[in-house]
CSV table of C-alpha atoms in Angstrom, one decimal:
chain,number,residue,atom,x,y,z
A,1,UNK,CA,20.4,20.6,11.7
A,2,UNK,CA,19.8,22.5,15.0
A,3,UNK,CA,16.3,23.8,15.3
A,4,UNK,CA,15.8,26.9,17.5
A,5,UNK,CA,13.5,26.4,20.5
A,6,UNK,CA,10.2,28.3,20.0
A,7,UNK,CA,8.3,30.0,22.8
A,8,UNK,CA,7.3,28.3,26.0
A,9,UNK,CA,4.3,26.5,24.4
A,10,UNK,CA,6.5,23.5,23.5
A,11,UNK,CA,7.1,20.7,26.0
A,12,UNK,CA,10.0,18.5,26.8
A,13,UNK,CA,9.1,16.0,24.0
A,14,UNK,CA,10.0,18.7,21.4
A,15,UNK,CA,13.3,19.4,23.2
A,16,UNK,CA,14.5,15.8,22.8
A,17,UNK,CA,17.9,15.1,21.3
A,18,UNK,CA,16.2,13.6,18.2
A,19,UNK,CA,14.7,17.0,17.4
A,20,UNK,CA,17.8,18.9,18.0
A,21,UNK,CA,20.2,16.7,16.1
A,22,UNK,CA,18.1,15.6,13.0
A,23,UNK,CA,16.3,17.5,10.3
A,24,UNK,CA,12.5,17.2,9.9
A,25,UNK,CA,12.9,15.0,6.8
A,26,UNK,CA,15.1,12.6,8.8
A,27,UNK,CA,12.6,12.4,11.6
A,28,UNK,CA,9.8,11.7,9.1
A,29,UNK,CA,11.8,8.9,7.5
A,30,UNK,CA,12.4,7.5,11.0
A,31,UNK,CA,8.6,7.6,11.7
A,32,UNK,CA,7.9,5.9,8.4
A,33,UNK,CA,10.5,3.2,8.9
A,34,UNK,CA,8.5,1.2,11.4
A,35,UNK,CA,5.4,0.8,9.1
A,36,UNK,CA,7.6,0.1,6.1
A,37,UNK,CA,9.4,-2.7,7.9
A,38,UNK,CA,6.1,-4.1,9.1
A,39,UNK,CA,4.9,-4.0,5.4
A,40,UNK,CA,8.1,-6.0,4.5
A,41,UNK,CA,6.8,-8.7,6.9
A,42,UNK,CA,3.6,-8.7,5.0
A,43,UNK,CA,5.5,-9.4,1.8
A,44,UNK,CA,7.4,-12.2,3.7
A,45,UNK,CA,4.1,-13.7,4.6
A,46,UNK,CA,3.0,-13.7,0.9
A,47,UNK,CA,6.2,-15.3,-0.2
A,48,UNK,CA,6.7,-17.8,2.6
A,49,UNK,CA,4.5,-20.6,1.2
A,50,UNK,CA,6.6,-20.7,-1.9
A,51,UNK,CA,9.6,-21.9,0.1
A,52,UNK,CA,7.7,-23.7,2.9
A,53,UNK,CA,5.7,-26.1,0.7
A,54,UNK,CA,8.6,-27.5,-1.5
A,55,UNK,CA,10.7,-28.2,1.7
A,56,UNK,CA,7.7,-30.0,3.4
A,57,UNK,CA,7.1,-32.1,0.2
A,58,UNK,CA,10.7,-33.2,-0.1
A,59,UNK,CA,11.2,-37.0,0.5
A,60,UNK,CA,13.4,-36.5,3.6
A,61,UNK,CA,11.1,-34.0,5.3
A,62,UNK,CA,10.4,-34.8,9.0
A,63,UNK,CA,6.8,-33.5,8.5
A,64,UNK,CA,5.1,-34.9,5.4
A,65,UNK,CA,2.0,-33.3,4.0
A,66,UNK,CA,-0.6,-34.3,1.4
A,67,UNK,CA,-1.6,-32.1,-1.6
A,68,UNK,CA,-4.8,-31.1,0.2
A,69,UNK,CA,-2.9,-30.1,3.3
A,70,UNK,CA,-0.5,-28.1,1.1
A,71,UNK,CA,-3.4,-26.1,-0.4
A,72,UNK,CA,-4.6,-25.3,3.1
A,73,UNK,CA,-1.2,-24.1,4.2
A,74,UNK,CA,-1.0,-21.8,1.1
A,75,UNK,CA,-4.5,-20.4,1.6
A,76,UNK,CA,-4.5,-20.1,5.4
A,77,UNK,CA,-2.6,-16.8,5.3
A,78,UNK,CA,-4.8,-15.0,2.8
A,79,UNK,CA,-8.0,-16.3,4.5
A,80,UNK,CA,-8.0,-13.8,7.5
A,81,UNK,CA,-6.4,-10.9,5.6
A,82,UNK,CA,-9.7,-9.2,4.8
A,83,UNK,CA,-10.8,-9.5,8.4
A,84,UNK,CA,-7.5,-8.2,9.5
A,85,UNK,CA,-7.9,-5.0,7.4
A,86,UNK,CA,-11.3,-4.2,9.1
A,87,UNK,CA,-9.8,-4.9,12.6
A,88,UNK,CA,-6.7,-2.8,11.7
A,89,UNK,CA,-8.9,0.2,10.7
A,90,UNK,CA,-11.0,0.0,13.9
A,91,UNK,CA,-8.0,-0.6,16.1
A,92,UNK,CA,-6.1,2.5,14.8
A,93,UNK,CA,-9.2,4.7,15.3
A,94,UNK,CA,-9.8,3.5,18.9
A,95,UNK,CA,-6.2,3.1,20.2
A,96,UNK,CA,-4.3,5.3,17.8
A,97,UNK,CA,-2.0,4.8,14.8
A,98,UNK,CA,1.1,4.2,16.9
A,99,UNK,CA,-0.5,1.8,19.4
A,100,UNK,CA,-2.0,-0.2,16.5
A,101,UNK,CA,1.5,-0.7,15.0
A,102,UNK,CA,2.9,-1.8,18.3
A,103,UNK,CA,0.2,-4.4,18.7
A,104,UNK,CA,0.5,-5.7,15.1
A,105,UNK,CA,4.2,-6.0,15.5
A,106,UNK,CA,3.7,-8.2,18.5
A,107,UNK,CA,1.2,-10.4,16.7
A,108,UNK,CA,3.5,-10.7,13.7
A,109,UNK,CA,6.4,-11.8,15.9
A,110,UNK,CA,4.2,-14.4,17.6
A,111,UNK,CA,3.1,-15.8,14.3
A,112,UNK,CA,6.7,-16.1,13.0
A,113,UNK,CA,7.8,-17.7,16.2
A,114,UNK,CA,5.0,-20.2,16.1
A,115,UNK,CA,6.1,-21.1,12.6
A,116,UNK,CA,9.7,-21.4,13.5
A,117,UNK,CA,8.9,-23.8,16.4
A,118,UNK,CA,6.1,-25.7,14.5
A,119,UNK,CA,6.4,-29.5,14.8
A,120,UNK,CA,3.0,-30.4,13.4
A,121,UNK,CA,0.6,-29.6,10.6
A,122,UNK,CA,-1.8,-27.8,13.0
A,123,UNK,CA,1.0,-25.6,14.4
A,124,UNK,CA,1.9,-24.6,10.8
A,125,UNK,CA,-1.7,-23.6,10.1
A,126,UNK,CA,-1.8,-21.6,13.4
A,127,UNK,CA,1.4,-19.7,12.5
A,128,UNK,CA,0.1,-19.0,8.9
A,129,UNK,CA,-3.2,-17.8,10.3
A,130,UNK,CA,-1.6,-15.4,12.8
A,131,UNK,CA,0.8,-14.0,10.2
A,132,UNK,CA,-2.0,-13.7,7.6
A,133,UNK,CA,-4.2,-11.8,10.2
A,134,UNK,CA,-1.2,-9.5,11.0
A,135,UNK,CA,-0.7,-8.9,7.3
A,136,UNK,CA,-4.2,-7.6,7.1
A,137,UNK,CA,-3.8,-5.6,10.3
A,138,UNK,CA,-0.8,-3.7,8.9
A,139,UNK,CA,-2.5,-2.6,5.7
A,140,UNK,CA,-4.6,0.4,6.9
A,141,UNK,CA,-2.4,1.7,9.7
A,142,UNK,CA,0.8,1.8,7.6
A,143,UNK,CA,-0.5,4.0,4.8
A,144,UNK,CA,-2.5,6.2,7.1
A,145,UNK,CA,0.3,6.8,9.6
A,146,UNK,CA,2.8,7.6,6.9
A,147,UNK,CA,0.4,10.0,5.2
A,148,UNK,CA,-0.5,11.8,8.5
A,149,UNK,CA,3.2,12.2,9.6
A,150,UNK,CA,4.9,13.2,6.3
A,151,UNK,CA,5.3,16.5,4.5
A,152,UNK,CA,3.2,16.7,1.2
A,153,UNK,CA,6.4,17.0,-0.7
A,154,UNK,CA,7.8,13.7,0.6
A,155,UNK,CA,4.5,11.8,1.2
A,156,UNK,CA,4.5,10.1,-2.2
A,157,UNK,CA,7.9,8.6,-2.0
A,158,UNK,CA,7.4,7.5,1.7
A,159,UNK,CA,4.1,5.9,0.9
A,160,UNK,CA,5.6,4.1,-2.1
A,161,UNK,CA,8.1,2.7,0.4
A,162,UNK,CA,5.2,0.4,1.6
A,163,UNK,CA,4.9,-1.4,-1.7
A,164,UNK,CA,8.6,-1.4,-2.2
A,165,UNK,CA,8.9,-3.1,1.2
A,166,UNK,CA,6.2,-5.7,0.3
A,167,UNK,CA,8.2,-6.6,-2.9
A,168,UNK,CA,11.4,-6.6,-0.9
A,169,UNK,CA,9.8,-8.9,1.7
A,170,UNK,CA,8.8,-11.4,-0.9
A,171,UNK,CA,12.4,-11.5,-2.2
A,172,UNK,CA,13.8,-11.8,1.3
A,173,UNK,CA,11.5,-14.7,2.2
A,174,UNK,CA,12.5,-16.5,-1.0
A,175,UNK,CA,16.2,-15.8,-0.4
A,176,UNK,CA,15.9,-17.2,3.2
A,177,UNK,CA,14.2,-20.3,1.9
A,178,UNK,CA,16.8,-20.8,-0.8
A,179,UNK,CA,19.7,-20.9,1.7
A,180,UNK,CA,18.0,-22.0,5.0
A,181,UNK,CA,15.4,-24.5,6.3
A,182,UNK,CA,11.9,-23.0,6.7
A,183,UNK,CA,12.1,-23.0,10.5
A,184,UNK,CA,15.3,-20.8,10.4
A,185,UNK,CA,13.7,-18.6,7.7
A,186,UNK,CA,10.7,-18.0,9.9
A,187,UNK,CA,12.9,-17.1,12.8
A,188,UNK,CA,14.8,-14.6,10.6
A,189,UNK,CA,11.6,-13.0,9.6
A,190,UNK,CA,10.6,-12.5,13.3
A,191,UNK,CA,13.7,-10.4,13.9
A,192,UNK,CA,12.4,-7.7,11.6
A,193,UNK,CA,9.4,-7.3,13.9
A,194,UNK,CA,11.7,-6.4,16.8
A,195,UNK,CA,13.3,-3.7,14.7
A,196,UNK,CA,9.9,-2.3,13.6
A,197,UNK,CA,8.6,-2.3,17.2
A,198,UNK,CA,11.7,-0.4,18.5
A,199,UNK,CA,11.3,2.2,15.7
A,200,UNK,CA,7.6,2.7,16.5
A,201,UNK,CA,8.5,3.2,20.2
A,202,UNK,CA,10.7,6.2,19.5
A,203,UNK,CA,8.2,7.7,16.9
A,204,UNK,CA,5.3,10.0,17.9
A,205,UNK,CA,1.6,9.4,17.6
A,206,UNK,CA,-0.2,10.9,14.6
A,207,UNK,CA,-0.9,14.6,15.0
A,208,UNK,CA,-4.2,14.3,13.1
A,209,UNK,CA,-5.5,11.5,15.4
A,210,UNK,CA,-4.5,13.4,18.5
A,211,UNK,CA,-6.3,16.5,17.3
A,212,UNK,CA,-9.4,14.5,16.5
A,213,UNK,CA,-9.3,13.3,20.2
A,214,UNK,CA,-9.1,16.8,21.4
A,215,UNK,CA,-5.4,16.5,22.6
A,216,UNK,CA,-4.3,19.9,21.1
A,217,UNK,CA,-1.0,20.2,23.1
A,218,UNK,CA,0.1,16.6,22.4
A,219,UNK,CA,-0.9,17.0,18.7
A,220,UNK,CA,1.2,20.2,18.4
A,221,UNK,CA,4.2,18.5,20.1
A,222,UNK,CA,4.0,15.6,17.8
A,223,UNK,CA,3.6,17.8,14.7
A,224,UNK,CA,6.6,20.0,15.7
A,225,UNK,CA,8.7,16.8,16.3
A,226,UNK,CA,7.9,15.7,12.8
A,227,UNK,CA,7.8,18.9,10.8
A,228,UNK,CA,9.9,21.5,12.6
A,229,UNK,CA,9.0,25.2,13.1
A,230,UNK,CA,9.1,26.7,9.6
A,231,UNK,CA,6.2,29.1,8.6
A,232,UNK,CA,4.8,26.6,6.1
A,233,UNK,CA,4.5,23.9,8.8
A,234,UNK,CA,3.0,26.4,11.2
A,235,UNK,CA,0.4,27.4,8.6
A,236,UNK,CA,-0.4,23.7,7.9
A,237,UNK,CA,-0.9,22.9,11.6
A,238,UNK,CA,-3.2,25.9,12.0
A,239,UNK,CA,-5.2,24.6,9.0
A,240,UNK,CA,-5.4,21.2,10.6
A,241,UNK,CA,-6.7,22.8,13.9
A,242,UNK,CA,-9.3,24.9,12.0
A,243,UNK,CA,-10.5,21.9,10.0
A,244,UNK,CA,-10.8,19.7,13.1
A,245,UNK,CA,-12.7,22.4,15.0
A,246,UNK,CA,-15.0,22.7,12.0
A,247,UNK,CA,-15.7,19.0,12.1
A,248,UNK,CA,-16.3,18.9,15.8
A,249,UNK,CA,-18.7,21.8,15.6
A,250,UNK,CA,-20.4,20.6,12.5
A,251,UNK,CA,-23.8,20.4,14.3
A,252,UNK,CA,-23.7,24.2,15.0
A,253,UNK,CA,-24.6,26.9,12.5
A,254,UNK,CA,-21.5,27.6,10.4
A,255,UNK,CA,-20.4,31.3,10.2
A,256,UNK,CA,-21.3,32.7,6.8
A,257,UNK,CA,-21.2,29.3,5.0
A,258,UNK,CA,-24.8,28.5,4.3
A,259,UNK,CA,-23.9,26.4,1.3
A,260,UNK,CA,-22.3,23.7,3.5
A,261,UNK,CA,-24.9,23.7,6.4
A,262,UNK,CA,-27.0,20.8,5.1
A,263,UNK,CA,-24.0,18.7,4.3
A,264,UNK,CA,-22.4,19.3,7.7
A,265,UNK,CA,-25.5,18.0,9.5
A,266,UNK,CA,-25.2,14.6,7.7
A,267,UNK,CA,-23.3,11.6,9.0
A,268,UNK,CA,-19.6,11.8,8.0
A,269,UNK,CA,-20.1,8.4,6.2
A,270,UNK,CA,-22.8,9.9,4.0
A,271,UNK,CA,-20.8,12.9,2.8
A,272,UNK,CA,-19.2,13.3,-0.6
A,273,UNK,CA,-15.7,13.6,0.9
A,274,UNK,CA,-16.1,10.0,2.1
A,275,UNK,CA,-18.2,8.4,-0.6
A,276,UNK,CA,-16.1,9.6,-3.5
A,277,UNK,CA,-12.7,8.4,-2.1
A,278,UNK,CA,-14.4,5.1,-1.2
A,279,UNK,CA,-15.7,4.6,-4.8
A,280,UNK,CA,-12.3,5.7,-6.3
A,281,UNK,CA,-10.3,3.2,-4.3
A,282,UNK,CA,-12.7,0.4,-4.8
A,283,UNK,CA,-12.3,0.9,-8.6
A,284,UNK,CA,-8.6,1.2,-8.2
A,285,UNK,CA,-8.1,-2.0,-6.1
A,286,UNK,CA,-10.4,-4.0,-8.4
A,287,UNK,CA,-8.5,-2.8,-11.5
A,288,UNK,CA,-5.2,-3.7,-9.9
A,289,UNK,CA,-6.2,-7.2,-8.7
A,290,UNK,CA,-8.2,-8.2,-11.8
A,291,UNK,CA,-5.3,-7.1,-14.0
A,292,UNK,CA,-3.7,-10.3,-12.7
A,293,UNK,CA,-0.9,-8.9,-10.6
A,294,UNK,CA,-1.1,-11.7,-8.1
A,295,UNK,CA,-1.8,-14.4,-10.7
A,296,UNK,CA,1.6,-13.6,-12.2
A,297,UNK,CA,3.3,-13.8,-8.8
A,298,UNK,CA,1.6,-17.1,-7.9
A,299,UNK,CA,2.2,-18.8,-11.2
A,300,UNK,CA,5.4,-17.1,-12.2
A,301,UNK,CA,7.3,-20.4,-12.6
A,302,UNK,CA,4.7,-22.0,-14.9
A,303,UNK,CA,4.5,-18.8,-16.9
A,304,UNK,CA,8.3,-18.6,-17.3
A,305,UNK,CA,8.3,-22.2,-18.5
A,306,UNK,CA,5.6,-21.4,-21.0
A,307,UNK,CA,7.1,-18.2,-22.4
A,308,UNK,CA,10.7,-19.6,-22.6
A,309,UNK,CA,9.5,-23.0,-23.7
A,310,UNK,CA,11.9,-24.9,-21.5
A,311,UNK,CA,11.2,-27.6,-18.9
A,312,UNK,CA,14.7,-27.4,-17.5
A,313,UNK,CA,14.3,-23.9,-16.0
A,314,UNK,CA,15.5,-23.8,-12.4
A,315,UNK,CA,12.4,-23.0,-10.3
A,316,UNK,CA,14.2,-21.0,-7.6
A,317,UNK,CA,16.1,-19.0,-10.3
A,318,UNK,CA,12.9,-18.2,-12.1
A,319,UNK,CA,11.3,-17.1,-8.9
A,320,UNK,CA,14.2,-14.9,-7.9
A,321,UNK,CA,14.3,-13.3,-11.3
A,322,UNK,CA,10.7,-12.3,-11.1
A,323,UNK,CA,11.2,-11.1,-7.5
A,324,UNK,CA,14.2,-9.0,-8.5
A,325,UNK,CA,12.3,-7.3,-11.4
A,326,UNK,CA,9.4,-6.6,-9.0
A,327,UNK,CA,11.8,-5.0,-6.4
A,328,UNK,CA,13.6,-2.8,-9.0
A,329,UNK,CA,10.2,-1.7,-10.4
A,330,UNK,CA,9.0,-0.8,-6.9
A,331,UNK,CA,12.1,1.3,-6.4
A,332,UNK,CA,11.5,3.1,-9.7
A,333,UNK,CA,7.9,3.7,-8.5
A,334,UNK,CA,9.3,5.4,-5.4
A,335,UNK,CA,11.3,7.8,-7.5
A,336,UNK,CA,8.5,8.5,-10.0
A,337,UNK,CA,6.0,9.2,-7.2
A,338,UNK,CA,8.4,11.9,-5.9
A,339,UNK,CA,8.4,13.7,-9.3
A,340,UNK,CA,5.3,12.6,-11.2
A,341,UNK,CA,1.6,13.2,-10.4
A,342,UNK,CA,-0.7,10.4,-9.4
A,343,UNK,CA,-3.0,10.8,-12.5
A,344,UNK,CA,-0.3,10.7,-15.2
A,345,UNK,CA,1.4,7.7,-13.5
A,346,UNK,CA,-1.8,5.8,-13.2
A,347,UNK,CA,-2.7,6.4,-16.8
A,348,UNK,CA,0.7,5.4,-18.1
A,349,UNK,CA,0.7,2.3,-15.9
A,350,UNK,CA,-2.9,1.4,-17.0
A,351,UNK,CA,-2.2,1.8,-20.7
A,352,UNK,CA,1.2,0.0,-20.5
A,353,UNK,CA,-0.4,-2.8,-18.5
A,354,UNK,CA,-3.2,-3.2,-21.0
A,355,UNK,CA,-0.9,-3.2,-24.0
A,356,UNK,CA,1.5,-5.7,-22.3
A,357,UNK,CA,-1.3,-8.1,-21.4
A,358,UNK,CA,-2.9,-8.0,-24.8
A,359,UNK,CA,0.5,-8.4,-26.5
A,360,UNK,CA,1.4,-11.3,-24.2
A,361,UNK,CA,-2.0,-13.0,-25.0
A,362,UNK,CA,-1.4,-12.7,-28.8
A,363,UNK,CA,2.1,-14.0,-28.8
A,364,UNK,CA,1.3,-16.8,-26.4
A,365,UNK,CA,-1.5,-17.9,-28.8
A,366,UNK,CA,0.8,-18.0,-31.8
A,367,UNK,CA,3.6,-19.6,-29.7
A,368,UNK,CA,1.4,-22.4,-28.4
A,369,UNK,CA,-0.7,-23.0,-31.5
A,370,UNK,CA,1.6,-22.6,-34.4
A,371,UNK,CA,5.0,-24.5,-34.3
A,372,UNK,CA,6.6,-22.0,-36.6
A,373,UNK,CA,6.4,-19.3,-33.9
A,374,UNK,CA,7.9,-21.3,-31.1
A,375,UNK,CA,11.3,-19.8,-31.9
A,376,UNK,CA,9.9,-16.3,-31.1
A,377,UNK,CA,9.2,-17.1,-27.5
A,378,UNK,CA,11.5,-14.2,-26.4
A,379,UNK,CA,8.7,-11.8,-27.6
A,380,UNK,CA,6.3,-13.3,-25.0
A,381,UNK,CA,9.0,-13.0,-22.4
A,382,UNK,CA,9.5,-9.3,-23.2
A,383,UNK,CA,5.7,-8.7,-22.9
A,384,UNK,CA,5.7,-10.6,-19.5
A,385,UNK,CA,8.5,-8.5,-18.1
A,386,UNK,CA,7.0,-5.3,-19.5
A,387,UNK,CA,3.7,-6.2,-17.8
A,388,UNK,CA,5.5,-6.7,-14.4
A,389,UNK,CA,7.2,-3.3,-14.9
A,390,UNK,CA,4.1,-1.3,-15.9
A,391,UNK,CA,1.8,-2.8,-13.3
A,392,UNK,CA,4.5,-2.2,-10.7
A,393,UNK,CA,5.0,1.5,-11.3
A,394,UNK,CA,1.4,2.5,-10.9
A,395,UNK,CA,-1.5,0.1,-10.6
A,396,UNK,CA,0.1,-1.8,-7.7
A,397,UNK,CA,1.6,1.0,-5.5
A,398,UNK,CA,-0.9,3.9,-6.1
A,399,UNK,CA,-4.0,2.5,-4.4
A,400,UNK,CA,-2.0,1.7,-1.3
A,401,UNK,CA,-0.4,5.1,-1.3
A,402,UNK,CA,-3.8,6.9,-1.7
A,403,UNK,CA,-5.5,4.8,1.0
A,404,UNK,CA,-3.8,7.0,3.6
A,405,UNK,CA,-4.3,10.3,1.6
A,406,UNK,CA,-7.8,10.7,0.4
A,407,UNK,CA,-10.1,9.9,3.3
A,408,UNK,CA,-11.1,12.6,5.9
A,409,UNK,CA,-9.5,12.1,9.3
A,410,UNK,CA,-12.9,11.4,10.9
A,411,UNK,CA,-13.5,8.4,8.5
A,412,UNK,CA,-10.0,7.4,7.7
A,413,UNK,CA,-9.9,4.3,9.9
A,414,UNK,CA,-13.0,2.7,8.5
A,415,UNK,CA,-12.5,3.9,4.9
A,416,UNK,CA,-8.9,2.5,4.7
A,417,UNK,CA,-10.1,-0.7,6.4
A,418,UNK,CA,-13.0,-1.2,4.0
A,419,UNK,CA,-10.9,-0.6,0.9
A,420,UNK,CA,-8.0,-2.7,2.1
A,421,UNK,CA,-10.4,-5.5,3.0
A,422,UNK,CA,-12.0,-5.2,-0.5
A,423,UNK,CA,-8.6,-5.6,-2.0
A,424,UNK,CA,-8.0,-8.9,-0.3
A,425,UNK,CA,-11.4,-10.1,-1.3
A,426,UNK,CA,-10.6,-9.4,-4.9
A,427,UNK,CA,-7.2,-11.0,-4.3
A,428,UNK,CA,-8.9,-14.2,-3.1
A,429,UNK,CA,-11.4,-14.1,-6.0
A,430,UNK,CA,-8.6,-13.7,-8.6
A,431,UNK,CA,-6.5,-16.6,-7.2
A,432,UNK,CA,-9.5,-18.9,-7.0
A,433,UNK,CA,-10.8,-18.1,-10.5
A,434,UNK,CA,-7.4,-18.2,-12.1
A,435,UNK,CA,-7.0,-22.0,-12.5
A,436,UNK,CA,-10.6,-22.2,-13.9
A,437,UNK,CA,-9.8,-19.5,-16.5
A,438,UNK,CA,-6.5,-21.3,-17.4
A,439,UNK,CA,-8.5,-24.5,-18.0
A,440,UNK,CA,-11.4,-23.0,-20.0
A,441,UNK,CA,-9.8,-20.3,-22.2
A,442,UNK,CA,-6.1,-21.1,-21.9
A,443,UNK,CA,-3.3,-18.9,-20.6
A,444,UNK,CA,-3.5,-16.6,-23.6
A,445,UNK,CA,-7.3,-16.2,-23.2
A,446,UNK,CA,-6.8,-15.5,-19.5
A,447,UNK,CA,-4.4,-12.7,-20.1
A,448,UNK,CA,-6.7,-11.3,-22.8
A,449,UNK,CA,-9.5,-11.1,-20.1
A,450,UNK,CA,-7.2,-9.4,-17.7
A,451,UNK,CA,-6.1,-6.9,-20.4
A,452,UNK,CA,-9.7,-5.9,-21.2
A,453,UNK,CA,-10.4,-5.4,-17.5
A,454,UNK,CA,-7.3,-3.3,-17.2
A,455,UNK,CA,-8.5,-1.2,-20.1
A,456,UNK,CA,-11.9,-0.6,-18.6
A,457,UNK,CA,-10.5,0.1,-15.2
A,458,UNK,CA,-8.1,2.7,-16.6
A,459,UNK,CA,-10.9,4.5,-18.4
A,460,UNK,CA,-12.9,4.7,-15.2
A,461,UNK,CA,-9.9,6.0,-13.3
A,462,UNK,CA,-9.3,8.7,-15.9
A,463,UNK,CA,-12.8,10.0,-15.1
A,464,UNK,CA,-12.8,9.8,-11.3
A,465,UNK,CA,-9.1,9.8,-10.1
A,466,UNK,CA,-8.0,13.1,-8.6
A,467,UNK,CA,-4.5,14.5,-8.4
A,468,UNK,CA,-3.1,14.5,-4.8
A,469,UNK,CA,0.6,15.1,-5.3
A,470,UNK,CA,2.0,18.0,-3.2
A,471,UNK,CA,-1.5,18.6,-1.6
A,472,UNK,CA,-2.1,18.6,2.1
A,473,UNK,CA,-4.6,16.2,3.5
A,474,UNK,CA,-6.9,19.1,4.2
A,475,UNK,CA,-6.7,20.2,0.6
A,476,UNK,CA,-7.5,16.7,-0.7
A,477,UNK,CA,-10.5,16.5,1.6
A,478,UNK,CA,-11.8,19.8,0.4
A,479,UNK,CA,-11.2,18.8,-3.3
A,480,UNK,CA,-13.4,15.7,-2.8
A,481,UNK,CA,-16.0,17.8,-1.0
A,482,UNK,CA,-16.3,20.3,-3.8
A,483,UNK,CA,-15.7,18.0,-6.7
A,484,UNK,CA,-12.7,17.9,-9.0
A,485,UNK,CA,-14.2,20.3,-11.6
A,486,UNK,CA,-15.3,22.9,-9.0
A,487,UNK,CA,-11.9,22.8,-7.3
A,488,UNK,CA,-10.2,23.5,-10.6
A,489,UNK,CA,-12.6,26.3,-11.4
A,490,UNK,CA,-12.0,27.8,-7.9
A,491,UNK,CA,-8.2,27.6,-8.4
A,492,UNK,CA,-8.5,29.2,-11.8
A,493,UNK,CA,-10.7,32.0,-10.7
A,494,UNK,CA,-8.4,32.7,-7.7
A,495,UNK,CA,-5.5,32.9,-10.0
A,496,UNK,CA,-7.2,35.5,-12.2
A,497,UNK,CA,-8.0,37.7,-9.2
A,498,UNK,CA,-4.3,38.2,-8.5
A,499,UNK,CA,-2.0,37.6,-5.6
A,500,UNK,CA,-3.9,39.9,-3.3
A,501,UNK,CA,-6.9,37.6,-2.9
A,502,UNK,CA,-5.5,34.3,-4.1
A,503,UNK,CA,-5.7,31.7,-1.3
A,504,UNK,CA,-2.3,30.4,-0.4
A,505,UNK,CA,-1.6,26.7,-1.0
A,506,UNK,CA,-0.6,25.3,2.4
A,507,UNK,CA,2.9,23.7,2.7
A,508,UNK,CA,3.3,23.0,-0.9
A,509,UNK,CA,6.2,25.3,-1.6
A,510,UNK,CA,9.3,23.4,-2.7
């Protein structure tokens, strides 16, 4: 698609061949590709220990490790992830979204190279620590950059690409480990970081971040590169400028808006538009993690053996089956987020996850306690697969998608960093308490606990979760500032007044 050159306000960056030859959607996909590939490296980090430890524990391994050393290798990557999220949020606020991605791609590549050349236990720990820290670093910038550079109509599917990439990264790491030695697998993982780095080099900086730094001309050039010159995009950019000017001048008396003066004088971290998204995402991440999403990933082989009732199950085959189901489900989630709202998808996922967990708990109890029911192990397997599907279409991808959507631009770095860090703290807590729950209440009792938590979390989300589909980031911020009920009442009253006074929804026309 050839885009006509606007008046002389546009600089040479807009006149580049990329803008002239490709549509705005293609350029948005290009900009999102770097963060998505970096997220795939995060999935590779999560899945790498599953192929690293079995090879190190083989009798002919050049580097032998003890069980205690194996546990440290497995836990060394999750250990710095929470810290990495905080650092990632601060880094992208200080240096910019694009610069943060370039730096984390370099750190990721260094970590994988250290692993590929590791010849001792200490070097393996160092490589795992660096890749784990990089995994945390990529969490906040990836979602925020994609949200700030994509059209509201495509934002959902592009953000869902992050969780799809994580699932795909786990599968790729397991495939590499199935066919290659762990050193070669680590080297192959490092190649993805080169691709991600090059994609980020040719992508622009976030227009929202540039506006917040007062770089109006650079922000406009970046926005036009990403979104083109259609009237809806022009209107959205003008709204971004107006909102940024309002934030910068929040200390001054607002013109004719006495109802917002007291709120404008407060710290941005004490306002409703920051506190409500923070509470919403904390509940969402806690519900996702304490529904057992990572327990199933970590103990998938043991669970498959329990449900199928066979000790002869090939471990690598079971692992790849679960990975494949997770990847397909993530792909389905990408499609659903393009056509279905966040609230309906979250409710369907929460209810389906709850039913699957409770059903799995009941049938595992009968299967393990009553010999007569051991022939019905396929029912437990159906509930296990349905659990992976339901949690994968909503509870797993949605909080990561909304991390980049619902915080105001002034607090987006810290807010996304805090919530992502909280996710990894919950992740660590679930993994550490999982074996204790298995030992005390059994596998069936553990899944019953997770099912009850999923039910309670879904009920809370029904009350506090807003709808953000097809809304601009400015509209989402205003929705949180006014409250969901007041926003609905305002839209309803505007609709009753007729088209002459109804406020136009910015850039949400299909």
